[in-house]
CSV table of C-alpha atoms in Angstrom, one decimal:
chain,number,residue,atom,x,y,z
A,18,UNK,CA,-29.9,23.8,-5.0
A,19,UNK,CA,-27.1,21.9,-3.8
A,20,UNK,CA,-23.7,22.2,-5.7
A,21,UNK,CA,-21.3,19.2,-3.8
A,22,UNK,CA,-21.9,15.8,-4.9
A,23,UNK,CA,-22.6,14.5,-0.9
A,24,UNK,CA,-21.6,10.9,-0.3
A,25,UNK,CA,-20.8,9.4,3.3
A,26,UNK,CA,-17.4,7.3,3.6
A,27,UNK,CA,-19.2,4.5,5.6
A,28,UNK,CA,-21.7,3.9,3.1
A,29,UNK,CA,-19.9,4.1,0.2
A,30,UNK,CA,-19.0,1.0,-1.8
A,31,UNK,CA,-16.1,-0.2,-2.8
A,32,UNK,CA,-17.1,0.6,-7.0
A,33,UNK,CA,-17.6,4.2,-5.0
A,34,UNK,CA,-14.8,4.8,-3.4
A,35,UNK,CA,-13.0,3.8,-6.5
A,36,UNK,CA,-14.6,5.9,-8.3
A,37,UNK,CA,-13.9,9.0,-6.3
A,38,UNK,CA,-9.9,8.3,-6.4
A,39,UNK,CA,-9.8,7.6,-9.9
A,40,UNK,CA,-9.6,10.9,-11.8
A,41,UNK,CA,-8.1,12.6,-15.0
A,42,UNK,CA,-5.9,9.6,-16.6
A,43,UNK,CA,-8.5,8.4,-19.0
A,44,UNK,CA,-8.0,11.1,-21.7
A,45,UNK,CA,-4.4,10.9,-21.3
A,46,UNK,CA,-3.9,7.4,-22.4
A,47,UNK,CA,-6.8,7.5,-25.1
A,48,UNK,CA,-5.4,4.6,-27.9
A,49,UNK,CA,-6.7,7.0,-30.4
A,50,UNK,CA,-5.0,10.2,-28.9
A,51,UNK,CA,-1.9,8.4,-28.6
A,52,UNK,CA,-2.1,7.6,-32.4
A,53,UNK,CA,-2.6,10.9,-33.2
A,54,UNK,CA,0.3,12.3,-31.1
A,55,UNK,CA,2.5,9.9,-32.3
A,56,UNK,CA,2.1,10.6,-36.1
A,57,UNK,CA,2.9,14.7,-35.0
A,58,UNK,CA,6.4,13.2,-32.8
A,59,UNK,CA,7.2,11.2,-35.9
A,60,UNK,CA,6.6,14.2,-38.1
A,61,UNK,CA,9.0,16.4,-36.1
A,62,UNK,CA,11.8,13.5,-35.7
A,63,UNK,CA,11.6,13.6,-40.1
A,64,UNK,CA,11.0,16.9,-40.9
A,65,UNK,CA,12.1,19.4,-37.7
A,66,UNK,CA,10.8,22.8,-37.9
A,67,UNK,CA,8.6,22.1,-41.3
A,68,UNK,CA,7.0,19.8,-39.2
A,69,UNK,CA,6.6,22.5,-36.3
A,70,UNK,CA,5.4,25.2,-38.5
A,71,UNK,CA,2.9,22.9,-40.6
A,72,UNK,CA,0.9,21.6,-36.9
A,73,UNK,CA,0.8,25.2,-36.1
A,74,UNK,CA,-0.7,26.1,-38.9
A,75,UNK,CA,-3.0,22.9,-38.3
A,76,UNK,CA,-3.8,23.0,-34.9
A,77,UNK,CA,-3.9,27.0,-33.9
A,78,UNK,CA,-4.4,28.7,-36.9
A,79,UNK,CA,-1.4,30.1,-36.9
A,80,UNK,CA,1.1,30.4,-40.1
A,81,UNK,CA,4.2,31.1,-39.4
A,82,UNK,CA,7.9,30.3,-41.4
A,83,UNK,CA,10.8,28.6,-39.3
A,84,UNK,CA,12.6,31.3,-38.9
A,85,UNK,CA,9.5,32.9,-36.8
A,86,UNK,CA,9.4,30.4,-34.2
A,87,UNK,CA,12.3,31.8,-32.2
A,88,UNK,CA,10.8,34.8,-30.1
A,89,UNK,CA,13.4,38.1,-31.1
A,90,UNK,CA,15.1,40.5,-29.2
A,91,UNK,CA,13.2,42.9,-29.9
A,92,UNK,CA,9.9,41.1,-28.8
A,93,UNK,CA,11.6,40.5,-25.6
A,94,UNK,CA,12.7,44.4,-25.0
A,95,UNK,CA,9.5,45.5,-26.4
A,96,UNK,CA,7.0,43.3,-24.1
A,97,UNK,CA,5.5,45.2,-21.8
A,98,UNK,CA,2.8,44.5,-18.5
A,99,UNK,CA,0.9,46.6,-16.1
A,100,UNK,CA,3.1,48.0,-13.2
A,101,UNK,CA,0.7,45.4,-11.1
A,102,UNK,CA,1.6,42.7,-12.6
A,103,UNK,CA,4.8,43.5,-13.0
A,104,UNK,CA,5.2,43.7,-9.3
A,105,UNK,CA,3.4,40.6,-9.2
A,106,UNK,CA,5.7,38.9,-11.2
A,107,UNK,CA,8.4,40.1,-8.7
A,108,UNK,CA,7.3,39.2,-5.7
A,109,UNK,CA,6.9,35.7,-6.6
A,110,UNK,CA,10.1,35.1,-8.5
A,111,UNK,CA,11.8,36.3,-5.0
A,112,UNK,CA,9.6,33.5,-2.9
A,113,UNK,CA,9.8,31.1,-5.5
A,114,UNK,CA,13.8,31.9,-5.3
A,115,UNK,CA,13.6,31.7,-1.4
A,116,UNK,CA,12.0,28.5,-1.2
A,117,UNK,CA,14.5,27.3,-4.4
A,118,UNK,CA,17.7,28.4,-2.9
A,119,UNK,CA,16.7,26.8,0.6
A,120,UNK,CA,16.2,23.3,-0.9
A,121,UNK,CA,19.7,23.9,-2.8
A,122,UNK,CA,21.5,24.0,0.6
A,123,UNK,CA,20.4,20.6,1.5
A,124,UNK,CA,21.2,19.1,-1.8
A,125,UNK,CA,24.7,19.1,-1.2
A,126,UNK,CA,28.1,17.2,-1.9
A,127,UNK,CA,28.4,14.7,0.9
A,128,UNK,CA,30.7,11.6,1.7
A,129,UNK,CA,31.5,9.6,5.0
A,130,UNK,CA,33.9,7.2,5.9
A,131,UNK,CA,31.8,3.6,6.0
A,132,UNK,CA,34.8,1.7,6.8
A,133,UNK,CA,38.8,2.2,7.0
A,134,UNK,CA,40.0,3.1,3.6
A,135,UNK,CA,36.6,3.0,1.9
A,136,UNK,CA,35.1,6.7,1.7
A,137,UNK,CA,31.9,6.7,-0.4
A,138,UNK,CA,28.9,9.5,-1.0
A,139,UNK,CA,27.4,11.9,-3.9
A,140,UNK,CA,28.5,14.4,-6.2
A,141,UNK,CA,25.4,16.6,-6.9
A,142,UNK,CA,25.0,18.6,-10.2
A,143,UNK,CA,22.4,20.1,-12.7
A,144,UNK,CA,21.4,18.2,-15.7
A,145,UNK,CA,22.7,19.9,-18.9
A,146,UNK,CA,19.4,20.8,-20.4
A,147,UNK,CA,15.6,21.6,-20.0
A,148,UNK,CA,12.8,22.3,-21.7
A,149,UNK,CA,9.6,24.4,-20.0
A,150,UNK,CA,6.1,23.7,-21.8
A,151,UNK,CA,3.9,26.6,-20.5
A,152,UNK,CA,0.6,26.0,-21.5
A,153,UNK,CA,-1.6,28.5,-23.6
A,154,UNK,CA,-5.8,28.0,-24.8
A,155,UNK,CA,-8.4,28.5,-22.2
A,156,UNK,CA,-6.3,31.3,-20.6
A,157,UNK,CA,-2.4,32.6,-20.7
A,158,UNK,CA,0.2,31.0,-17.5
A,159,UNK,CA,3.0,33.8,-17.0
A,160,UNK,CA,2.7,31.8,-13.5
A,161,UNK,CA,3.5,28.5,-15.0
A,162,UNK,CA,6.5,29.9,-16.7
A,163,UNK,CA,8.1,31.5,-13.5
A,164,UNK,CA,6.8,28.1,-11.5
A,165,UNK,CA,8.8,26.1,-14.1
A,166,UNK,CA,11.4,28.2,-14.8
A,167,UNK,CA,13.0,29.8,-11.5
A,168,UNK,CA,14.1,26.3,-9.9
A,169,UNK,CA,15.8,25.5,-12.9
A,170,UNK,CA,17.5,29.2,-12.8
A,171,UNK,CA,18.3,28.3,-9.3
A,172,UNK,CA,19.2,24.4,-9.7
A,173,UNK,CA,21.9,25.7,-12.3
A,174,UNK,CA,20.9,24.1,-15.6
A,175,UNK,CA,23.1,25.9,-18.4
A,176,UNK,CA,20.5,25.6,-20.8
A,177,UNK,CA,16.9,26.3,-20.1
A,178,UNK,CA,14.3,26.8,-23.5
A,179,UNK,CA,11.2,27.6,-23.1
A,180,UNK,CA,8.2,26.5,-25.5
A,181,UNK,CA,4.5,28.4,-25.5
A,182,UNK,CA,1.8,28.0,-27.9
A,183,UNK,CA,0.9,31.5,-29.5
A,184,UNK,CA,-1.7,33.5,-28.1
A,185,UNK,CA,-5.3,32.0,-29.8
A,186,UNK,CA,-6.2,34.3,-32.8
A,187,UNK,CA,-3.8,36.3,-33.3
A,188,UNK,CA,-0.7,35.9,-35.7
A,189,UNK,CA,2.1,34.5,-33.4
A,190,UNK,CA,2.2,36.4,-30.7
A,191,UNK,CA,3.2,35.7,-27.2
A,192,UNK,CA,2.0,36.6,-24.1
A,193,UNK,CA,3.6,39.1,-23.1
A,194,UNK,CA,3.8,38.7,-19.4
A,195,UNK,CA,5.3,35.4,-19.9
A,196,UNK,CA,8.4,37.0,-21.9
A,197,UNK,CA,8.5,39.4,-19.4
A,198,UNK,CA,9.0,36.4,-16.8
A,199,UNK,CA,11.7,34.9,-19.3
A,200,UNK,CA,13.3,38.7,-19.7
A,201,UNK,CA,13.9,38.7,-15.7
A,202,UNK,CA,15.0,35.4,-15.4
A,203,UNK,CA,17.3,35.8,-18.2
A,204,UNK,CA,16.3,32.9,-20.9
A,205,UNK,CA,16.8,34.0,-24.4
A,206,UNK,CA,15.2,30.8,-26.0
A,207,UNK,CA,11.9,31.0,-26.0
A,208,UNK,CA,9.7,29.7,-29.3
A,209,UNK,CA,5.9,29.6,-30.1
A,210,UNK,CA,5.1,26.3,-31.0
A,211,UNK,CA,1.8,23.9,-30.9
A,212,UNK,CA,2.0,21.7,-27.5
A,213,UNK,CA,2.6,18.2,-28.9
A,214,UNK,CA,5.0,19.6,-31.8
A,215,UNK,CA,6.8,21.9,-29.4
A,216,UNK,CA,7.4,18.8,-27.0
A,217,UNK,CA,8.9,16.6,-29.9
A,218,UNK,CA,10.9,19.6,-31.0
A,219,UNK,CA,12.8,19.9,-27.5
A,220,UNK,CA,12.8,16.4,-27.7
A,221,UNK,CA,14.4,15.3,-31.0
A,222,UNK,CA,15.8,18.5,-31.8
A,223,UNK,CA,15.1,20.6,-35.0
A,224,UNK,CA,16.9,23.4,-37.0
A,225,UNK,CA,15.9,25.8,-35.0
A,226,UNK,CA,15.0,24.7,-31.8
A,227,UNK,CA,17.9,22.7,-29.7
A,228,UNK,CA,17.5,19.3,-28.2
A,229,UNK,CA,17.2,18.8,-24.4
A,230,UNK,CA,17.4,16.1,-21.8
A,231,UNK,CA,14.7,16.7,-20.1
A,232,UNK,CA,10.9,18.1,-20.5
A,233,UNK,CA,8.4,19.3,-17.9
A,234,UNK,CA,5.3,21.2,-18.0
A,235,UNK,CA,1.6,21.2,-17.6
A,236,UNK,CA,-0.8,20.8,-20.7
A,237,UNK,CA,-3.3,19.2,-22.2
A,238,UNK,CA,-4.1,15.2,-22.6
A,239,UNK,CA,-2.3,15.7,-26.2
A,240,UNK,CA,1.0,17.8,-24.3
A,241,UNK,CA,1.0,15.1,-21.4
A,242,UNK,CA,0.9,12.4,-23.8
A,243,UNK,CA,3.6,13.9,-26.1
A,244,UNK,CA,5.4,13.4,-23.0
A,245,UNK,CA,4.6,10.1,-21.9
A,246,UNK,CA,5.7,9.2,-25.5
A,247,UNK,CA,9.1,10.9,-25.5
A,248,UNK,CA,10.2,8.8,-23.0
A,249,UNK,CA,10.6,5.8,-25.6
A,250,UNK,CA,13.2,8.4,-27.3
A,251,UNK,CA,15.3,8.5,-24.3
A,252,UNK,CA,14.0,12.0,-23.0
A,253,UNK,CA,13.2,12.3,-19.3
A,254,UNK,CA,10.1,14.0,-18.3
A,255,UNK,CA,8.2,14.4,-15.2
A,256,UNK,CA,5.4,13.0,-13.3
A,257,UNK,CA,1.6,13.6,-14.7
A,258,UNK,CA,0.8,16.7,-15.0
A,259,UNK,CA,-3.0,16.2,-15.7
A,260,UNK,CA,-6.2,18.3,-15.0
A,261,UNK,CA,-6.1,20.3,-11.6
A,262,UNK,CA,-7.4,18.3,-8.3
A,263,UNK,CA,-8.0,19.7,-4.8
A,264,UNK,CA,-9.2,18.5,-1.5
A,265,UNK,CA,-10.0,20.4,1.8
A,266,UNK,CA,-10.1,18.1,5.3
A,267,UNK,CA,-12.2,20.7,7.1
A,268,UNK,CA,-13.9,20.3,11.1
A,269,UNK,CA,-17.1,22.0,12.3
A,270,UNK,CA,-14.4,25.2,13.4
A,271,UNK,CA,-14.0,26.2,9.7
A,272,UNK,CA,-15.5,29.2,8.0
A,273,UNK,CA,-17.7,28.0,5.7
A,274,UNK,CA,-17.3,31.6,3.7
A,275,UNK,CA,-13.8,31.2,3.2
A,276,UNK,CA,-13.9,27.0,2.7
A,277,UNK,CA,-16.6,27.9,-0.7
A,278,UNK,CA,-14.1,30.2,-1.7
A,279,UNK,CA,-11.1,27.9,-1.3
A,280,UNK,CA,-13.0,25.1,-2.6
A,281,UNK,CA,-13.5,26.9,-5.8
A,282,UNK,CA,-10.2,27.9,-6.5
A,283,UNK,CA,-9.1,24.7,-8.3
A,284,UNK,CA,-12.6,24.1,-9.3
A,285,UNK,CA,-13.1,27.2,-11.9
A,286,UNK,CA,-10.4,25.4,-14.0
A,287,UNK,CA,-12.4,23.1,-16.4
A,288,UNK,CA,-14.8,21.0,-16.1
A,289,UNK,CA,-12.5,17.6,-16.2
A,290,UNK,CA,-11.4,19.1,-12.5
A,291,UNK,CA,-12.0,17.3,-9.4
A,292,UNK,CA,-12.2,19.1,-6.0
A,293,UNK,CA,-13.3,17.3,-2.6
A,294,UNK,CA,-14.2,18.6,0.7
A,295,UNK,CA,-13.2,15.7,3.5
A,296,UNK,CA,-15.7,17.1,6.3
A,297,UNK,CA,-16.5,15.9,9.8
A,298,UNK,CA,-19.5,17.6,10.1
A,299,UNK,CA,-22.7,17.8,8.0
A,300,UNK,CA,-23.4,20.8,9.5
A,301,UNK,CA,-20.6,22.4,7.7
A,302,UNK,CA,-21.0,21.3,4.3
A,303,UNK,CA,-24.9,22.4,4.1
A,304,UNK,CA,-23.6,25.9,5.3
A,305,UNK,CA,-20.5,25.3,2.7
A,306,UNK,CA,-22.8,24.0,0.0
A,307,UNK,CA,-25.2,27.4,0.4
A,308,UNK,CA,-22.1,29.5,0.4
A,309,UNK,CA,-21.2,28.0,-2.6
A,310,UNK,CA,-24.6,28.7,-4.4
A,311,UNK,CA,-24.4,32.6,-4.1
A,312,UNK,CA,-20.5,32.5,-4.8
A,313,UNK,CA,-21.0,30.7,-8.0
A,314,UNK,CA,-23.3,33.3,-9.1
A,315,UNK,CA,-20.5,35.5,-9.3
A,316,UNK,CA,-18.6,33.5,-11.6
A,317,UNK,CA,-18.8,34.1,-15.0
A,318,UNK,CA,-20.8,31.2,-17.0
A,319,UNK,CA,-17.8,29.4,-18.6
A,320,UNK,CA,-16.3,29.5,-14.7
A,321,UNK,CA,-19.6,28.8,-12.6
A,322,UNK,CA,-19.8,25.3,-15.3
A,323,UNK,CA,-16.4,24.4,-14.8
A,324,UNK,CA,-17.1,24.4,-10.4
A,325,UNK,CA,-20.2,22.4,-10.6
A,326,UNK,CA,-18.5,19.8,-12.8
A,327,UNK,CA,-15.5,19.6,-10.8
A,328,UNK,CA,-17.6,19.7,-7.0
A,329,UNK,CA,-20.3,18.0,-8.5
A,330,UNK,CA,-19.5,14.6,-10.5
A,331,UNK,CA,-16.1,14.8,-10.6
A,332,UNK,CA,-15.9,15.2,-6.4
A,333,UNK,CA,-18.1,17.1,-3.8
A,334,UNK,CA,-18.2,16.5,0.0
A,335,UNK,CA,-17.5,13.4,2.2
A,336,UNK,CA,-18.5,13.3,4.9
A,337,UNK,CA,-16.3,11.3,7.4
A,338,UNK,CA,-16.8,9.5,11.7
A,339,UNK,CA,-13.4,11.5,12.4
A,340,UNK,CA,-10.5,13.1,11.3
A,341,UNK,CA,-8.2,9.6,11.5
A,342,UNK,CA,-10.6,9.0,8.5
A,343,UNK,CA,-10.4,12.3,6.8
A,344,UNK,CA,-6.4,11.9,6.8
A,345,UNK,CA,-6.6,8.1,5.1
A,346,UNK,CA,-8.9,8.8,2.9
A,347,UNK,CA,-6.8,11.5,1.9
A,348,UNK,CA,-4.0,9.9,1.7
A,349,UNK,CA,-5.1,7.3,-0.5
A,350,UNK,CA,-6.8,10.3,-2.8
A,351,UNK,CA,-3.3,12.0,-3.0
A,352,UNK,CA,-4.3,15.0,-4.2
A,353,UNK,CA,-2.5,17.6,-6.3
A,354,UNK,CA,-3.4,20.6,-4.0
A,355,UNK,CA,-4.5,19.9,-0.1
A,356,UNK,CA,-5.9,22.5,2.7
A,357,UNK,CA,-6.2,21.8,6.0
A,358,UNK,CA,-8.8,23.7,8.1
A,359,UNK,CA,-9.6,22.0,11.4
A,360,UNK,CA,-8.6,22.9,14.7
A,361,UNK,CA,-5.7,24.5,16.2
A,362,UNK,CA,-5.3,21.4,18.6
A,363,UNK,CA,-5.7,19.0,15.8
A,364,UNK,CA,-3.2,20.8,13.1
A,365,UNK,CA,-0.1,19.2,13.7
A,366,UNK,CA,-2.0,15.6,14.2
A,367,UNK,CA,-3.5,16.0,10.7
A,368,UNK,CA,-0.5,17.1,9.4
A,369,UNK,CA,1.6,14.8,10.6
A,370,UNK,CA,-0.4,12.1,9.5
A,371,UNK,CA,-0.8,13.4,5.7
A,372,UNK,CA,1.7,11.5,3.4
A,373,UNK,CA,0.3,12.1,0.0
A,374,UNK,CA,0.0,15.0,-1.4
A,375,UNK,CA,1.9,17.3,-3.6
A,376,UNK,CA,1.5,20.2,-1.6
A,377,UNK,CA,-0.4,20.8,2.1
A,378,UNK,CA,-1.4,24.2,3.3
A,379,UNK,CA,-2.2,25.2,6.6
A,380,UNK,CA,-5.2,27.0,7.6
A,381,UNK,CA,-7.5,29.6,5.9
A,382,UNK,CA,-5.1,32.2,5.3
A,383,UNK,CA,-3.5,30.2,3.1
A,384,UNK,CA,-5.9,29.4,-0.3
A,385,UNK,CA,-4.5,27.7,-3.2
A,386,UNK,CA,-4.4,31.1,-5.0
A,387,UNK,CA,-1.7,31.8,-2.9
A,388,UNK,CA,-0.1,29.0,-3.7
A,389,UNK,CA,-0.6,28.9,-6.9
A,390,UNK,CA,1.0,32.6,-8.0
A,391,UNK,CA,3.1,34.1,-4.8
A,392,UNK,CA,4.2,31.6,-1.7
A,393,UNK,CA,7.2,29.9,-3.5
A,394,UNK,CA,6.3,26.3,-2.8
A,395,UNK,CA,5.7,24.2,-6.2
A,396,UNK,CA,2.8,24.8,-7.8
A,397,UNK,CA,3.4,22.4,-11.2
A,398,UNK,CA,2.7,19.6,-8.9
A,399,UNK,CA,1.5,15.4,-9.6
A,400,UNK,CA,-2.2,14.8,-10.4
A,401,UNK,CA,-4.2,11.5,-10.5
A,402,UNK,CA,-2.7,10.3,-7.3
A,403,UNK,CA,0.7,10.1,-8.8
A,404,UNK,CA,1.7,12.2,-5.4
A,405,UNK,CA,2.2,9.2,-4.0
A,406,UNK,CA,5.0,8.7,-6.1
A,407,UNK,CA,6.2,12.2,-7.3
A,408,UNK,CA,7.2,15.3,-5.8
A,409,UNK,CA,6.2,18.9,-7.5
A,410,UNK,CA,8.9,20.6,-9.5
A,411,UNK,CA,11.4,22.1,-7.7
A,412,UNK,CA,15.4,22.6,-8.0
A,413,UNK,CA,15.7,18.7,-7.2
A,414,UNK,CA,13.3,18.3,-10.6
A,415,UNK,CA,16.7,19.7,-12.4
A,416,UNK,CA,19.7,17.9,-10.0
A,417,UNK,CA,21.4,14.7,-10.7
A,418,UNK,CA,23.1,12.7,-8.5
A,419,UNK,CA,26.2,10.7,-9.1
A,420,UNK,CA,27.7,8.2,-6.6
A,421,UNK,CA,31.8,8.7,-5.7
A,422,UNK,CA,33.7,5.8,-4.0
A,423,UNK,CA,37.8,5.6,-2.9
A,424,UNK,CA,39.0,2.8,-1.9
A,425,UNK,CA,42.6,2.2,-1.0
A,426,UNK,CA,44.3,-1.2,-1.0
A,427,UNK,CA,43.9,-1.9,2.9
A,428,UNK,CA,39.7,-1.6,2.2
A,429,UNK,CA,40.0,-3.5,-1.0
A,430,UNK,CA,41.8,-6.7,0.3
A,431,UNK,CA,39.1,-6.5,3.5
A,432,UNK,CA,36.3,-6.8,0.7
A,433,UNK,CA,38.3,-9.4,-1.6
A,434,UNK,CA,36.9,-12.2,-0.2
A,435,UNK,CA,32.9,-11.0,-0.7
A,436,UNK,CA,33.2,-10.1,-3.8
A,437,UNK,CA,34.9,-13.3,-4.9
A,438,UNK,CA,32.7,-15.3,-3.4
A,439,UNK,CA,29.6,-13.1,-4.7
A,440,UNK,CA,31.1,-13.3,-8.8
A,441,UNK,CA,31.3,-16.8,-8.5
A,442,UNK,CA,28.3,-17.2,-7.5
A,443,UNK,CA,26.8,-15.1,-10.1
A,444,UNK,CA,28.9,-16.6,-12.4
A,445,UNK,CA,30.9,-13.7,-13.7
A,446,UNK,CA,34.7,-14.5,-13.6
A,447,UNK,CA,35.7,-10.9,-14.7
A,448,UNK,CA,34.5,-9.8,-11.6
A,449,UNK,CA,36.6,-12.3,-9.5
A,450,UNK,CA,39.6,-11.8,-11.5
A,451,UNK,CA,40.1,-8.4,-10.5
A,452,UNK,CA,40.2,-8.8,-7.1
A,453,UNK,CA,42.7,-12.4,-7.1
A,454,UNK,CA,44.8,-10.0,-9.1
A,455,UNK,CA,45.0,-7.6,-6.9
A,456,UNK,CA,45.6,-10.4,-4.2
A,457,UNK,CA,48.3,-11.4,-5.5
């Protein structure tokens, strides 16, 4: 029984081919989703925490009063995880901070002389305020929290709140391990909320719960929405941060073992998952697909469902004339997470030639998983092919950048003349006064 979708680039038709790059946006902008969100924004912009408490109540279950939404001290002090995750947790806030830190040292001040007189360049700071959506349902993201949380640590932000649904069926409790993640970082606002409420409460502000500048964070069609829609209120948020998407360019020199395994990594997430496999050789993908078969029968049910959704419909394996066509198909696919297992002689080609993507790992010691939970690159990264937009969230995610100029008088008569001409021609005498004043 075959688990990849197989489909040939060459033969594929255009309706095809559009289909395979179109993924995971539907849901997102659903008119009646959007109607639905929008009455829960509005709610919270009128009534602030009653509003908060009442879709919790709604939507989880959950009954809590406002003064419960605020995680306490002694939660914090009291949350406890294995010493293996605890360890975990370590090791990747110290990559996450090496990779952070390093990206900080080239986002610095700069300025440079352009003419006599005229020095001009960028003053770079943090924004003021962020708010972290970490995701909880189908399973519980200490990873997201640490993902989304370190570079803001690192960027500088004075204010970071987090926001977490409480864990399903129980009676407001957090996870744990993702207080523990906020303990060692050192945030002290932390709140369980429902998703869409929790985003319009860091949004508008409520009693309880501070207003920010900026949200980011992976969630559900109704949390990405929320987003989407907090925009028209002035708050920034990020790229799409849809369902997870994956794709492997792999030559006949991979191990088709370790490619299944890879290849279900992103896959076991849900079933509106896509994951592609970008092959050179049919050869490979039989062995791949047969691998795939007796690894999925390891997976439990709920898991094995999600992989042949997301291999099967929602991508599976193309098989490509060369690997110039594996890297523009992939490039026009833009995927969220990207492998490359060809060749040692053809690494740097391939890699070099990639463009799109919001992340690209090298070889088969280096699986998403990795990735995902220890490495330090991004891992809240852009889905539906907005990577060839967007970056994943890093310290630049929480940097601003303001332009500085000095002029003195010598530059500023040179330039009189320009921007006289270029005001009148605009029509904006203002603007031409200033300089004839200064002229004069």
């Amino acid at each position: 029984m075959t688990v990849m979708r197989r489909q040939v680039w060459n033969e594929m038709g255009s309706d095809a081919r559009a289909a395979l790059m179109h993924r995971g946006i539907d849901d997102i902008f659903d008119p009646e989703l959007r109607t639905s969100i929008g009455i829960i924004l509005e709610d919270v912009r009128r009534r602030g925490d009653a509003a908060v408490c009442d879709a919790l109540a709604k939507f989880d279950g959950i009954a809590l009063t406002p003064d419960q939404l605020r995680v306490s001290t002694a939660e914090f002090e009291q949350a406890v995880v294995s010493d293996a995750v605890d360890e975990a947790i370590d090791d990747a806030i110290i990559h996450l901070r090496t990779f952070n830190e390093a990206q900080m040292q080239q986002s610095r001040d700069w300025s440079v002389e352009s003419e006599p007189g005229l020095t001009v360049g960028e003053k770079i700071t943090p924004i003021s305020s962020v708010g972290l959506f970490t995701p909880s349902g189908k399973a519980s993201y200490p990873s997201v929290a640490y993902q989304l949380a370190v570079p803001a640590v690192v960027a500088g932000v004075p204010k970071v709140s987090l926001v977490v649904p409480p864990v399903p069926g129980g009676s407001g409790e957090i996870d744990p391990a993702v207080l523990v993640v906020c303990r060692k970082l050192g945030i002290e606002n932390v709140f369980r909320v429902n998703g869409p409420a929790g985003i319009a409460a860091l949004g508008f502000g409520t009693e309880s719960i501070d207003k920010v500048v900026k949200i980011v964070g992976p969630g559900s069609p109704a949390v990405t929405i929320a987003q989407v829609e907090m925009q028209r209120f002035g708050t920034s948020t990020m790229m799409l941060l849809g369902p997870t998407e994956s794709l492997v360019i792999a030559d006949e020199t991979a191990d088709p073992v370790r490619l299944a395994a890879d290849l279900l990594i992103e896959a076991e997430h849900g079933t509106d998952s896509s994951v592609v496999l970008l092959t050179t050789s049919a050869a490979l993908a039989d062995a791949t697909d047969t691998e795939l078969d007796r690894q999925l029968a390891a997976l439990p049910e709920v898991r094995a469902t999600a992989c042949r959704a997301s291999l099967g419909p929602n991508g599976g394996c193309v098989l490509v004339d060369d690997l110039d066509t594996a890297i523009a198909v992939a490039n026009e696919y833009a995927a969220e997470h990207l492998q490359v297992a060809v060749a040692d002689a053809d690494i740097d080609r391939v890699v070099d030639g990639l463009v799109n993507a919001g992340e690209i790992l090298i070889g088969q010691d280096t699986p998403f998983s990795a990735a995902n939970f220890i490495l330090g690159c991004p891992a809240s990264l852009p889905t539906s092919g907005f990577a060839h937009v967007a970056s994943g969230i890093t310290a630049n995610a929480f940097l601003k950048r303001t332009a500085i100029a000095r002029s003195n008088g010598t530059a500023i008569r040179r330039m009189a003349s320009n921007v006289i001409a270029l005001a009148d021609h605009e029509g904006f005498p203002a603007h031409a006064n200033a300089l004839h004043l200064r002229n004069t």
